[in-house]
Tab-separated table of C-alpha atoms in Angstrom:
chain	number	residue	atom	x	y	z
Q	1	UNK	CA	89.475	90.311	122.241
Q	2	UNK	CA	91.150	88.838	119.683
Q	3	UNK	CA	94.437	86.609	120.776
Q	4	UNK	CA	95.267	85.641	117.399
Q	5	UNK	CA	93.602	82.597	118.212
Q	6	UNK	CA	95.376	80.224	115.830
Q	7	UNK	CA	94.589	80.441	112.621
Q	8	UNK	CA	94.414	77.471	110.879
Q	9	UNK	CA	95.484	77.757	106.809
Q	10	UNK	CA	93.926	76.073	104.876
Q	11	UNK	CA	95.407	74.993	101.445
Q	12	UNK	CA	93.731	74.073	98.195
Q	13	UNK	CA	96.625	73.066	95.929
Q	14	UNK	CA	97.289	70.497	93.540
Q	15	UNK	CA	100.472	70.591	92.388
Q	16	UNK	CA	102.393	69.115	95.435
Q	17	UNK	CA	105.961	70.747	94.350
Q	18	UNK	CA	103.851	74.433	94.055
Q	19	UNK	CA	102.437	73.185	97.455
Q	20	UNK	CA	105.605	72.706	99.541
Q	21	UNK	CA	107.111	75.396	98.006
Q	22	UNK	CA	104.397	77.147	99.708
Q	23	UNK	CA	104.593	75.537	102.836
Q	24	UNK	CA	108.342	75.871	102.959
Q	25	UNK	CA	108.169	79.574	102.467
Q	26	UNK	CA	105.492	80.391	104.478
Q	27	UNK	CA	107.571	78.476	107.002
Q	28	UNK	CA	110.552	80.554	106.197
Q	29	UNK	CA	108.327	83.716	107.021
Q	30	UNK	CA	108.280	82.370	110.624
Q	31	UNK	CA	104.779	81.702	110.141
Q	32	UNK	CA	103.842	78.704	112.844
Q	33	UNK	CA	100.318	77.734	112.267
Q	34	UNK	CA	98.968	74.887	110.789
Q	35	UNK	CA	98.886	74.097	107.901
Q	36	UNK	CA	96.442	71.961	106.638
Q	37	UNK	CA	97.115	70.964	102.679
Q	38	UNK	CA	94.432	69.079	100.017
Q	39	UNK	CA	94.819	68.439	96.620
Q	40	UNK	CA	91.698	68.432	95.118
Q	41	UNK	CA	87.882	70.817	95.758
Q	42	UNK	CA	85.663	67.740	96.263
Q	43	UNK	CA	88.071	67.087	100.138
Q	44	UNK	CA	88.791	70.125	100.626
Q	45	UNK	CA	85.002	71.792	100.504
Q	46	UNK	CA	84.121	68.394	103.298
Q	47	UNK	CA	87.144	69.899	105.619
Q	48	UNK	CA	85.846	73.422	105.830
Q	49	UNK	CA	82.258	73.415	105.929
Q	50	UNK	CA	81.872	69.807	107.549
Q	51	UNK	CA	84.879	68.313	108.815
Q	52	UNK	CA	85.233	69.152	113.096
Q	53	UNK	CA	88.644	70.099	112.381
Q	54	UNK	CA	87.730	72.636	109.964
Q	55	UNK	CA	86.544	76.083	109.855
Q	56	UNK	CA	83.519	76.517	109.922
Q	57	UNK	CA	82.895	74.222	113.289
Q	58	UNK	CA	86.014	75.222	114.534
Q	59	UNK	CA	87.607	78.849	114.435
Q	60	UNK	CA	89.041	81.184	111.946
Q	61	UNK	CA	91.192	80.297	108.483
Q	62	UNK	CA	92.771	81.350	105.857
Q	63	UNK	CA	92.578	79.485	102.616
Q	64	UNK	CA	94.494	79.679	99.647
Q	65	UNK	CA	93.387	78.808	96.943
Q	66	UNK	CA	94.651	77.411	93.247
Q	67	UNK	CA	92.228	78.075	90.481
Q	68	UNK	CA	92.878	75.103	88.921
Q	69	UNK	CA	91.942	71.906	90.307
Q	70	UNK	CA	91.535	68.660	88.866
Q	71	UNK	CA	87.745	67.910	90.128
Q	72	UNK	CA	86.305	71.977	90.008
Q	73	UNK	CA	87.326	74.790	89.132
Q	74	UNK	CA	88.545	77.378	92.349
Q	75	UNK	CA	85.811	79.513	91.941
Q	76	UNK	CA	83.585	77.261	92.486
Q	77	UNK	CA	85.188	76.779	95.843
Q	78	UNK	CA	85.773	80.307	96.621
Q	79	UNK	CA	81.661	81.200	95.789
Q	80	UNK	CA	79.860	78.519	98.333
Q	81	UNK	CA	82.845	79.703	100.989
Q	82	UNK	CA	81.642	83.837	100.514
Q	83	UNK	CA	78.713	82.826	100.410
Q	84	UNK	CA	75.559	84.649	101.797
Q	85	UNK	CA	74.666	82.218	103.939
Q	86	UNK	CA	77.878	80.451	104.695
Q	87	UNK	CA	79.268	80.363	107.358
Q	88	UNK	CA	82.981	81.455	106.475
Q	89	UNK	CA	81.945	84.008	104.441
Q	90	UNK	CA	84.156	85.841	106.262
Q	91	UNK	CA	86.607	83.590	106.036
Q	92	UNK	CA	90.388	85.401	104.092
Q	93	UNK	CA	90.526	83.673	100.576
Q	94	UNK	CA	93.836	84.338	99.292
Q	95	UNK	CA	93.847	83.096	95.778
Q	96	UNK	CA	97.316	82.115	94.040
Q	97	UNK	CA	97.435	80.697	91.282
Q	98	UNK	CA	99.255	80.461	87.302
Q	99	UNK	CA	96.161	82.640	85.446
Q	100	UNK	CA	96.837	86.482	85.304
Q	101	UNK	CA	93.820	86.723	83.165
Q	102	UNK	CA	92.492	90.368	83.966
Q	103	UNK	CA	88.799	88.779	83.443
Q	104	UNK	CA	89.146	86.056	85.984
Q	105	UNK	CA	91.175	88.410	88.512
Q	106	UNK	CA	88.176	90.744	87.980
Q	107	UNK	CA	86.030	87.778	88.294
Q	108	UNK	CA	87.144	86.276	91.700
Q	109	UNK	CA	87.412	89.959	93.284
Q	110	UNK	CA	83.996	90.090	92.289
Q	111	UNK	CA	83.216	86.401	94.304
Q	112	UNK	CA	84.533	87.852	97.341
Q	113	UNK	CA	88.776	86.688	96.781
Q	114	UNK	CA	90.848	88.948	99.278
Q	115	UNK	CA	93.774	88.662	97.834
Q	116	UNK	CA	95.293	87.697	93.809
Q	117	UNK	CA	98.104	86.576	93.185
Q	118	UNK	CA	99.434	85.007	90.080
Q	119	UNK	CA	102.213	82.636	90.500
Q	120	UNK	CA	105.765	83.475	89.182
Q	121	UNK	CA	106.545	80.871	86.677
Q	122	UNK	CA	110.097	81.406	88.109
Q	123	UNK	CA	111.030	79.357	91.280
Q	124	UNK	CA	113.005	81.975	93.721
Q	125	UNK	CA	110.296	84.943	91.992
Q	126	UNK	CA	107.472	82.748	93.524
Q	127	UNK	CA	109.508	81.761	96.757
Q	128	UNK	CA	109.538	85.677	97.252
Q	129	UNK	CA	106.059	85.689	96.510
Q	130	UNK	CA	105.415	83.463	98.974
Q	131	UNK	CA	107.534	85.004	102.036
Q	132	UNK	CA	105.840	88.191	101.159
Q	133	UNK	CA	102.784	86.187	101.706
Q	134	UNK	CA	103.760	85.289	104.830
Q	135	UNK	CA	104.965	88.376	106.073
Q	136	UNK	CA	101.367	89.760	104.803
Q	137	UNK	CA	99.703	86.537	106.809
Q	138	UNK	CA	101.912	87.592	110.470
Q	139	UNK	CA	100.282	90.645	110.968
Q	140	UNK	CA	96.076	90.473	108.932
Q	141	UNK	CA	93.579	89.868	111.113
Q	142	UNK	CA	90.871	87.129	110.684
Q	143	UNK	CA	87.688	87.712	112.004
Q	144	UNK	CA	85.844	84.669	114.224
Q	145	UNK	CA	83.498	82.477	112.446
Q	146	UNK	CA	80.046	82.973	112.598
Q	147	UNK	CA	78.760	80.336	114.294
Q	148	UNK	CA	75.595	80.903	112.993
């Protein structure tokens, strides 16, 4: 039975202002799950795949992924998470980015992202979008990680 074993949220977002806004509005939506925040892809990937508290070794997670990171593109991270031999291939990934380029959106879905959200430029719209995301997070089911 899935007891909604606490799904951890891994936020990969290099903009501290956006990260605070995302966290604040997820909390406002009543989501109390742990949020681990990373500002670059290298550290985030290490945590996802190798850290003892990370999802590959420690159970279900949901990834909030910005595409524009200082050290690599978010699509590189998405590719690694969703790779055929990845223990995290079923982990839901929500892309949160300022890019609304149709080609980029299609590419992310082709790579396996589950939700693509363009960050509204306007603060209030962004806050509202994140609160709605929080409500979405409160109802979705996340699959267990393959301990394969």
